[in-house]
Amino acid sequence: MRRLGRLALPLIGFALAGCRWQSVLDPQGPQANELAWLFWLFTWVLGAIWLAVMIALVLALVRRRPPRTDPLAVDPAQDRRYTAVVTGLAIATGVVVLVLTGLSYVSQRNLFRVEEEAVTIRVTGRQWWWEVRYEEADASRSFTTANEIHIPVGKPVKIKLSSADVIHSFWVPSLMGKQDLIKGQENDIRLVADRPGIYRGQCAEFCGLQHAHMGILVVAEPEGDFDRWRDAQIKPAEPPGDPERQKGEAAFLAQPCIMCHSVRGTPAGGKVAPDLTHIGGRRYLAAGTLPMSRGNLAAWIVDPHGIKPGVNMPTIKLHPDDLNALAAYLEGLK
Ligand code: CUA
């Protein structure tokens, strides 16, 4: 029951956060439309062929002929009819295969058509989370975040994909097909979101124990909102104002957290775990595993291995007061 509860929690949170459920059949951009169109075309054409074969089979079974008296007797007219039918069907099969191949090729070309991008995002797959870096020509406007990508609606976005460890696969079904993230190689995809919304994605290549808990959110928003979000992300973390959060910051900086995590504006500069500068503004924690809340932050810090067995985050012994203060500090990093 506890297991069920743990599984259901992210789903309920996801529904409450107003996310669309991830589905290839709910395309929300030109690339996803192209794939959905291809999917339905194949389904209808191949379904119709299957139905025709089944009808022919049933007719053949029902309309049995009486056994021939002389098995060696040949009827040239009937032979010609059979030859015509078999040749016709063979040609029809060839034509169907060729047409579907041609249409797949055209779709593939459309899918990877290069358009001048408005935003470039570098996504690095890691066991088991996504490092997200917004790259700008002006380096002072580049920044790093994790597990949640924001994009402007209607603008082409270029996503550069690579991995820091094993092979992962970036898949946000409502926006684009899958693409692998491979260490030492860079793959590019482009996508456009036609409508504002929150689109869930999932790592689609088995990458170890917590592959199933490697979710990602794409938040598509009007350009003004996107620009405000980006400007806020570029800024370093604001120093905590109230005593509890100050205590939390002190606890954070005194613990090994800073070996792996960064909070820009503080001495914490670790680069192997998610950047926490604005973690409180993200919708989820631990790559789509827990909805963001002070309670879940505390639960995660206390027992990461109970929530995501095998995760690289160590368990850190904290006094309960420090734990609460630390959760308050992180939640306030908007
Ligand atoms: Cu990363 Cu599966």
Tab-separated table of C-alpha atoms and ligand atoms in Angstrom:
chain	number	residue	atom	x	y	z
A	1	MET	CA	0.000	0.000	0.000
A	2	ARG	CA	2.865	2.341	0.873
A	3	ARG	CA	4.487	1.419	-2.417
A	4	LEU	CA	1.247	2.184	-4.247
A	5	GLY	CA	0.981	5.492	-2.436
A	6	ARG	CA	4.526	6.352	-3.407
A	7	LEU	CA	3.791	5.545	-7.042
A	8	ALA	CA	0.508	7.446	-7.071
A	9	LEU	CA	1.887	10.594	-5.437
A	10	PRO	CA	3.814	11.931	-8.449
A	11	LEU	CA	0.855	11.119	-10.718
A	12	ILE	CA	-1.572	13.083	-8.558
A	13	GLY	CA	0.893	15.955	-8.278
A	14	PHE	CA	1.380	15.861	-12.011
A	15	ALA	CA	-2.355	16.113	-12.672
A	16	LEU	CA	-2.688	18.971	-10.168
A	17	ALA	CA	0.207	20.848	-11.769
A	18	GLY	CA	-1.891	20.983	-14.960
A	19	CYS	CA	0.430	18.816	-17.025
A	20	ARG	CA	-0.662	17.020	-20.156
A	21	TRP	CA	-0.138	13.324	-19.915
A	22	GLN	CA	2.722	12.258	-22.173
A	23	SER	CA	1.374	10.731	-25.363
A	24	VAL	CA	2.482	10.440	-28.953
A	25	LEU	CA	-1.223	10.672	-29.829
A	26	ASP	CA	-1.477	14.144	-28.320
A	27	PRO	CA	0.821	16.072	-30.676
A	28	GLN	CA	1.360	19.737	-29.763
A	29	GLY	CA	3.926	20.846	-32.317
A	30	PRO	CA	4.838	20.423	-35.992
A	31	GLN	CA	7.426	17.684	-35.342
A	32	ALA	CA	5.039	15.657	-33.186
A	33	ASN	CA	2.228	16.240	-35.745
A	34	GLU	CA	4.430	14.791	-38.462
A	35	LEU	CA	5.021	11.648	-36.395
A	36	ALA	CA	1.372	11.279	-35.362
A	37	TRP	CA	0.290	11.635	-38.984
A	38	LEU	CA	2.714	8.884	-39.995
A	39	PHE	CA	1.501	6.692	-37.136
A	40	TRP	CA	-2.160	6.980	-38.178
A	41	LEU	CA	-1.341	6.505	-41.868
A	42	PHE	CA	0.502	3.252	-41.138
A	43	THR	CA	-2.224	2.128	-38.739
A	44	TRP	CA	-5.070	2.677	-41.217
A	45	VAL	CA	-3.300	1.334	-44.329
A	46	LEU	CA	-1.864	-1.749	-42.618
A	47	GLY	CA	-5.110	-2.296	-40.692
A	48	ALA	CA	-7.081	-2.245	-43.963
A	49	ILE	CA	-4.672	-4.747	-45.535
A	50	TRP	CA	-4.941	-7.027	-42.512
A	51	LEU	CA	-8.741	-6.834	-42.688
A	52	ALA	CA	-8.717	-7.676	-46.434
A	53	VAL	CA	-6.474	-10.712	-45.806
A	54	MET	CA	-8.744	-11.930	-42.996
A	55	ILE	CA	-11.852	-11.545	-45.189
A	56	ALA	CA	-10.152	-13.481	-48.020
A	57	LEU	CA	-9.153	-16.198	-45.561
A	58	VAL	CA	-12.662	-16.556	-44.165
A	59	LEU	CA	-14.151	-16.671	-47.700
A	60	ALA	CA	-11.622	-19.347	-48.708
A	61	LEU	CA	-12.530	-21.429	-45.674
A	62	VAL	CA	-16.274	-21.055	-46.158
A	63	ARG	CA	-16.393	-21.602	-49.919
A	64	ARG	CA	-14.670	-24.977	-50.090
A	65	ARG	CA	-14.657	-26.624	-53.520
A	66	PRO	CA	-15.511	-30.307	-53.973
A	67	PRO	CA	-12.369	-32.488	-54.377
A	68	ARG	CA	-11.190	-32.793	-57.962
A	69	THR	CA	-11.769	-36.102	-59.699
A	70	ASP	CA	-8.507	-35.906	-61.648
A	71	PRO	CA	-5.812	-33.981	-59.704
A	72	LEU	CA	-3.574	-33.740	-62.782
A	73	ALA	CA	-6.179	-32.122	-65.044
A	74	VAL	CA	-5.274	-28.510	-65.908
A	75	ASP	CA	-7.699	-25.709	-66.649
A	76	PRO	CA	-5.697	-23.052	-68.578
A	77	ALA	CA	-8.373	-20.353	-68.083
A	78	GLN	CA	-8.338	-20.866	-64.321
A	79	ASP	CA	-4.497	-20.897	-64.274
A	80	ARG	CA	-4.442	-17.550	-66.064
A	81	ARG	CA	-6.888	-16.105	-63.535
A	82	TYR	CA	-4.745	-17.291	-60.603
A	83	THR	CA	-1.560	-15.900	-62.203
A	84	ALA	CA	-3.269	-12.540	-62.740
A	85	VAL	CA	-4.480	-12.379	-59.124
A	86	VAL	CA	-1.094	-13.338	-57.613
A	87	THR	CA	0.810	-10.927	-59.910
A	88	GLY	CA	-1.632	-8.130	-59.122
A	89	LEU	CA	-1.278	-8.678	-55.367
A	90	ALA	CA	2.538	-8.843	-55.598
A	91	ILE	CA	2.602	-5.519	-57.487
A	92	ALA	CA	0.132	-3.961	-55.014
A	93	THR	CA	2.356	-5.076	-52.093
A	94	GLY	CA	5.411	-3.529	-53.761
A	95	VAL	CA	3.547	-0.264	-54.417
A	96	VAL	CA	2.270	-0.038	-50.805
A	97	VAL	CA	5.761	-0.666	-49.383
A	98	LEU	CA	7.332	1.881	-51.760
A	99	VAL	CA	4.720	4.571	-51.039
A	100	LEU	CA	4.990	4.112	-47.251
A	101	THR	CA	8.797	4.199	-47.482
A	102	GLY	CA	8.641	7.385	-49.559
A	103	LEU	CA	6.247	9.079	-47.113
A	104	SER	CA	8.441	8.034	-44.138
A	105	TYR	CA	11.413	9.573	-45.916
A	106	VAL	CA	9.543	12.857	-46.520
A	107	SER	CA	8.462	12.931	-42.846
A	108	GLN	CA	12.027	12.288	-41.726
A	109	ARG	CA	13.192	15.242	-43.838
A	110	ASN	CA	10.511	17.491	-42.334
A	111	LEU	CA	11.374	16.314	-38.842
A	112	PHE	CA	15.027	17.294	-39.137
A	113	ARG	CA	14.541	20.434	-41.224
A	114	VAL	CA	16.874	23.123	-39.947
A	115	GLU	CA	15.207	26.380	-38.938
A	116	GLU	CA	16.968	29.330	-37.336
A	117	GLU	CA	16.566	28.605	-33.620
A	118	ALA	CA	15.393	31.158	-31.053
A	119	VAL	CA	16.826	29.269	-28.091
A	120	THR	CA	19.648	26.754	-27.779
A	121	ILE	CA	19.587	24.340	-24.876
A	122	ARG	CA	22.265	21.807	-24.052
A	123	VAL	CA	20.820	18.764	-22.298
A	124	THR	CA	23.217	16.298	-20.704
A	125	GLY	CA	21.858	12.951	-19.551
A	126	ARG	CA	23.127	11.746	-16.181
A	127	GLN	CA	22.207	8.803	-13.978
A	128	TRP	CA	19.352	9.710	-13.304
A	129	TRP	CA	18.557	13.310	-14.040
A	130	TRP	CA	18.907	15.904	-16.777
A	131	GLU	CA	21.403	18.733	-16.727
A	132	VAL	CA	19.973	21.649	-18.695
A	133	ARG	CA	22.184	24.501	-19.874
A	134	TYR	CA	20.872	27.541	-21.739
A	135	GLU	CA	23.614	28.654	-24.077
A	136	GLU	CA	23.822	32.276	-25.145
A	137	ALA	CA	26.399	34.023	-27.271
A	138	ASP	CA	26.785	36.379	-24.299
A	139	ALA	CA	28.314	34.003	-21.719
A	140	SER	CA	27.012	36.095	-18.811
A	141	ARG	CA	23.481	35.141	-19.904
A	142	SER	CA	24.181	31.399	-19.974
A	143	PHE	CA	22.997	29.401	-16.987
A	144	THR	CA	22.461	25.861	-15.788
A	145	THR	CA	19.372	24.262	-14.308
A	146	ALA	CA	17.979	20.732	-14.133
A	147	ASN	CA	15.033	18.519	-15.047
A	148	GLU	CA	12.742	21.319	-16.215
A	149	ILE	CA	13.085	23.064	-19.574
A	150	HIS	CA	11.256	26.286	-20.368
A	151	ILE	CA	10.699	27.262	-23.997
A	152	PRO	CA	8.856	30.102	-25.741
A	153	VAL	CA	5.675	29.023	-27.574
A	154	GLY	CA	5.841	28.981	-31.365
A	155	LYS	CA	9.630	29.467	-31.550
A	156	PRO	CA	12.049	26.850	-32.897
A	157	VAL	CA	14.207	25.455	-30.103
A	158	LYS	CA	17.456	23.625	-30.726
A	159	ILE	CA	18.348	20.969	-28.189
A	160	LYS	CA	21.906	19.616	-28.162
A	161	LEU	CA	22.038	16.202	-26.564
A	162	SER	CA	24.927	14.327	-25.002
A	163	SER	CA	25.612	12.172	-21.969
A	164	ALA	CA	27.986	12.234	-19.021
A	165	ASP	CA	27.825	8.481	-18.462
A	166	VAL	CA	25.699	5.808	-20.186
A	167	ILE	CA	23.301	6.161	-23.126
A	168	HIS	CA	20.011	7.900	-22.342
A	169	SER	CA	17.212	8.920	-24.685
A	170	PHE	CA	15.407	12.265	-24.700
A	171	TRP	CA	11.711	11.787	-25.377
A	172	VAL	CA	8.931	14.332	-24.963
A	173	PRO	CA	6.211	12.544	-26.962
A	174	SER	CA	3.888	15.524	-27.446
A	175	LEU	CA	6.686	17.569	-29.027
A	176	MET	CA	9.196	15.314	-30.796
A	177	GLY	CA	10.365	11.740	-31.331
A	178	LYS	CA	13.171	10.090	-29.375
A	179	GLN	CA	16.830	10.961	-29.698
A	180	ASP	CA	19.741	9.278	-27.913
A	181	LEU	CA	22.195	11.031	-25.608
A	182	ILE	CA	25.623	9.481	-26.045
A	183	LYS	CA	28.856	10.275	-24.245
A	184	GLY	CA	31.422	11.868	-26.558
A	185	GLN	CA	28.870	12.594	-29.276
A	186	GLU	CA	26.468	15.458	-29.832
A	187	ASN	CA	23.026	14.843	-31.328
A	188	ASP	CA	20.728	17.739	-32.192
A	189	ILE	CA	16.962	17.920	-32.323
A	190	ARG	CA	14.668	20.830	-32.982
A	191	LEU	CA	11.173	21.260	-31.685
A	192	VAL	CA	8.398	23.808	-31.553
A	193	ALA	CA	5.491	23.890	-29.088
A	194	ASP	CA	2.364	25.275	-30.763
A	195	ARG	CA	0.477	25.886	-27.521
A	196	PRO	CA	1.410	26.853	-23.987
A	197	GLY	CA	1.458	23.860	-21.675
A	198	ILE	CA	3.526	21.547	-19.561
A	199	TYR	CA	4.720	18.526	-21.466
A	200	ARG	CA	6.170	15.560	-19.668
A	201	GLY	CA	9.033	13.563	-21.099
A	202	GLN	CA	10.872	10.475	-20.066
A	203	CYS	CA	14.254	8.869	-20.591
A	204	ALA	CA	13.521	6.207	-23.198
A	205	GLU	CA	16.711	4.134	-23.099
A	206	PHE	CA	17.324	1.766	-20.211
A	207	CYS	CA	20.143	3.419	-18.259
A	208	GLY	CA	20.299	1.605	-14.945
A	209	LEU	CA	18.393	1.201	-11.696
A	210	GLN	CA	16.460	4.470	-11.775
A	211	HIS	CA	15.777	4.696	-15.512
A	212	ALA	CA	12.039	4.813	-14.783
A	213	HIS	CA	12.562	7.808	-12.457
A	214	MET	CA	14.270	9.941	-15.086
A	215	GLY	CA	11.458	12.270	-16.056
A	216	ILE	CA	11.703	15.723	-17.577
A	217	LEU	CA	9.216	18.576	-17.954
A	218	VAL	CA	9.024	20.990	-20.851
A	219	VAL	CA	7.164	24.166	-19.912
A	220	ALA	CA	6.062	26.049	-23.029
A	221	GLU	CA	5.014	29.600	-22.238
A	222	PRO	CA	4.334	32.879	-24.063
A	223	GLU	CA	7.519	34.729	-24.945
A	224	GLY	CA	7.122	37.402	-22.255
A	225	ASP	CA	6.782	34.778	-19.519
A	226	PHE	CA	9.727	32.872	-20.924
A	227	ASP	CA	11.920	35.991	-20.934
A	228	ARG	CA	10.955	36.747	-17.312
A	229	TRP	CA	11.745	33.164	-16.311
A	230	ARG	CA	15.100	33.306	-18.067
A	231	ASP	CA	16.066	36.638	-16.509
A	232	ALA	CA	15.215	35.237	-13.067
A	233	GLN	CA	17.261	32.081	-13.696
A	234	ILE	CA	20.323	34.078	-14.748
A	235	LYS	CA	20.413	35.826	-11.374
A	236	PRO	CA	22.273	34.209	-8.473
A	237	ALA	CA	20.315	33.016	-5.441
A	238	GLU	CA	19.043	35.747	-3.128
A	239	PRO	CA	20.545	35.598	0.376
A	240	PRO	CA	17.941	34.266	2.823
A	241	GLY	CA	16.094	36.938	4.795
A	242	ASP	CA	14.585	35.083	7.746
A	243	PRO	CA	16.512	33.340	10.556
A	244	GLU	CA	15.262	29.835	9.743
A	245	ARG	CA	16.406	30.002	6.147
A	246	GLN	CA	19.692	31.561	7.241
A	247	LYS	CA	20.178	28.577	9.515
A	248	GLY	CA	19.318	26.321	6.575
A	249	GLU	CA	21.900	28.001	4.375
A	250	ALA	CA	24.549	27.617	7.078
A	251	ALA	CA	23.666	23.907	7.388
A	252	PHE	CA	23.852	23.517	3.608
A	253	LEU	CA	27.254	25.155	3.372
A	254	ALA	CA	28.610	23.142	6.329
A	255	GLN	CA	27.597	19.797	4.820
A	256	PRO	CA	29.069	17.787	1.942
A	257	CYS	CA	26.112	19.013	-0.224
A	258	ILE	CA	28.433	21.635	-1.724
A	259	MET	CA	30.835	18.992	-3.067
A	260	CYS	CA	28.235	18.061	-5.716
A	261	HIS	CA	25.647	20.876	-5.882
A	262	SER	CA	25.913	24.521	-6.924
A	263	VAL	CA	23.965	27.451	-5.555
A	264	ARG	CA	25.170	30.466	-7.509
A	265	GLY	CA	25.908	33.371	-5.194
A	266	THR	CA	27.246	31.066	-2.439
A	267	PRO	CA	30.504	29.109	-2.126
A	268	ALA	CA	28.651	25.939	-3.210
A	269	GLY	CA	30.038	25.141	-6.660
A	270	GLY	CA	29.766	21.364	-7.154
A	271	LYS	CA	29.136	20.345	-10.755
A	272	VAL	CA	28.142	16.668	-10.637
A	273	ALA	CA	24.623	17.024	-9.221
A	274	PRO	CA	21.684	19.283	-10.129
A	275	ASP	CA	22.192	23.051	-9.816
A	276	LEU	CA	20.040	24.196	-6.893
A	277	THR	CA	20.211	27.975	-7.444
A	278	HIS	CA	16.466	28.164	-8.184
A	279	ILE	CA	15.340	24.669	-7.166
A	280	GLY	CA	12.303	25.990	-5.253
A	281	GLY	CA	10.880	27.305	-8.530
A	282	ARG	CA	10.876	23.879	-10.165
A	283	ARG	CA	7.731	21.787	-10.171
A	284	TYR	CA	9.413	18.518	-9.305
A	285	LEU	CA	12.318	17.142	-7.421
A	286	ALA	CA	14.568	14.184	-8.241
A	287	ALA	CA	13.768	14.214	-11.995
A	288	GLY	CA	9.975	14.076	-11.879
A	289	THR	CA	9.853	11.760	-8.868
A	290	LEU	CA	8.349	13.993	-6.141
A	291	PRO	CA	6.252	17.175	-6.441
A	292	MET	CA	8.186	20.148	-5.064
A	293	SER	CA	7.354	20.930	-1.448
A	294	ARG	CA	9.203	21.546	1.781
A	295	GLY	CA	8.111	18.147	3.098
A	296	ASN	CA	9.315	16.314	0.007
A	297	LEU	CA	12.645	18.178	0.086
A	298	ALA	CA	13.163	17.017	3.666
A	299	ALA	CA	12.083	13.453	2.790
A	300	TRP	CA	14.505	13.390	-0.119
A	301	ILE	CA	17.461	14.684	1.926
A	302	VAL	CA	16.762	12.220	4.747
A	303	ASP	CA	16.318	9.127	2.612
A	304	PRO	CA	17.215	9.500	-1.073
A	305	HIS	CA	17.867	5.757	-1.334
A	306	GLY	CA	14.420	4.888	-0.025
A	307	ILE	CA	12.866	7.056	-2.755
A	308	LYS	CA	15.296	6.320	-5.607
A	309	PRO	CA	17.347	3.208	-4.733
A	310	GLY	CA	20.797	3.333	-6.271
A	311	VAL	CA	20.868	7.125	-6.637
A	312	ASN	CA	24.250	8.851	-6.270
A	313	MET	CA	23.033	11.244	-3.578
A	314	PRO	CA	24.454	10.125	-0.220
A	315	THR	CA	22.396	10.040	2.959
A	316	ILE	CA	23.531	12.851	5.237
A	317	LYS	CA	22.917	12.734	8.969
A	318	LEU	CA	21.328	16.009	10.051
A	319	HIS	CA	19.797	17.228	13.275
A	320	PRO	CA	15.999	17.489	12.717
A	321	ASP	CA	16.127	21.269	13.277
A	322	ASP	CA	18.869	21.613	10.663
A	323	LEU	CA	16.907	19.388	8.300
A	324	ASN	CA	13.781	21.544	8.570
A	325	ALA	CA	15.825	24.710	8.158
A	326	LEU	CA	17.633	23.252	5.148
A	327	ALA	CA	14.331	22.255	3.506
A	328	ALA	CA	13.002	25.766	4.150
A	329	TYR	CA	16.154	27.279	2.644
A	330	LEU	CA	15.952	25.146	-0.513
A	331	GLU	CA	12.216	25.677	-0.935
A	332	GLY	CA	12.838	29.426	-0.812
A	333	LEU	CA	15.358	29.315	-3.669
A	334	LYS	CA	12.831	30.422	-6.267
B	1	CUA	CU1	18.359	7.694	-18.587
B	1	CUA	CU2	16.997	5.792	-18.982
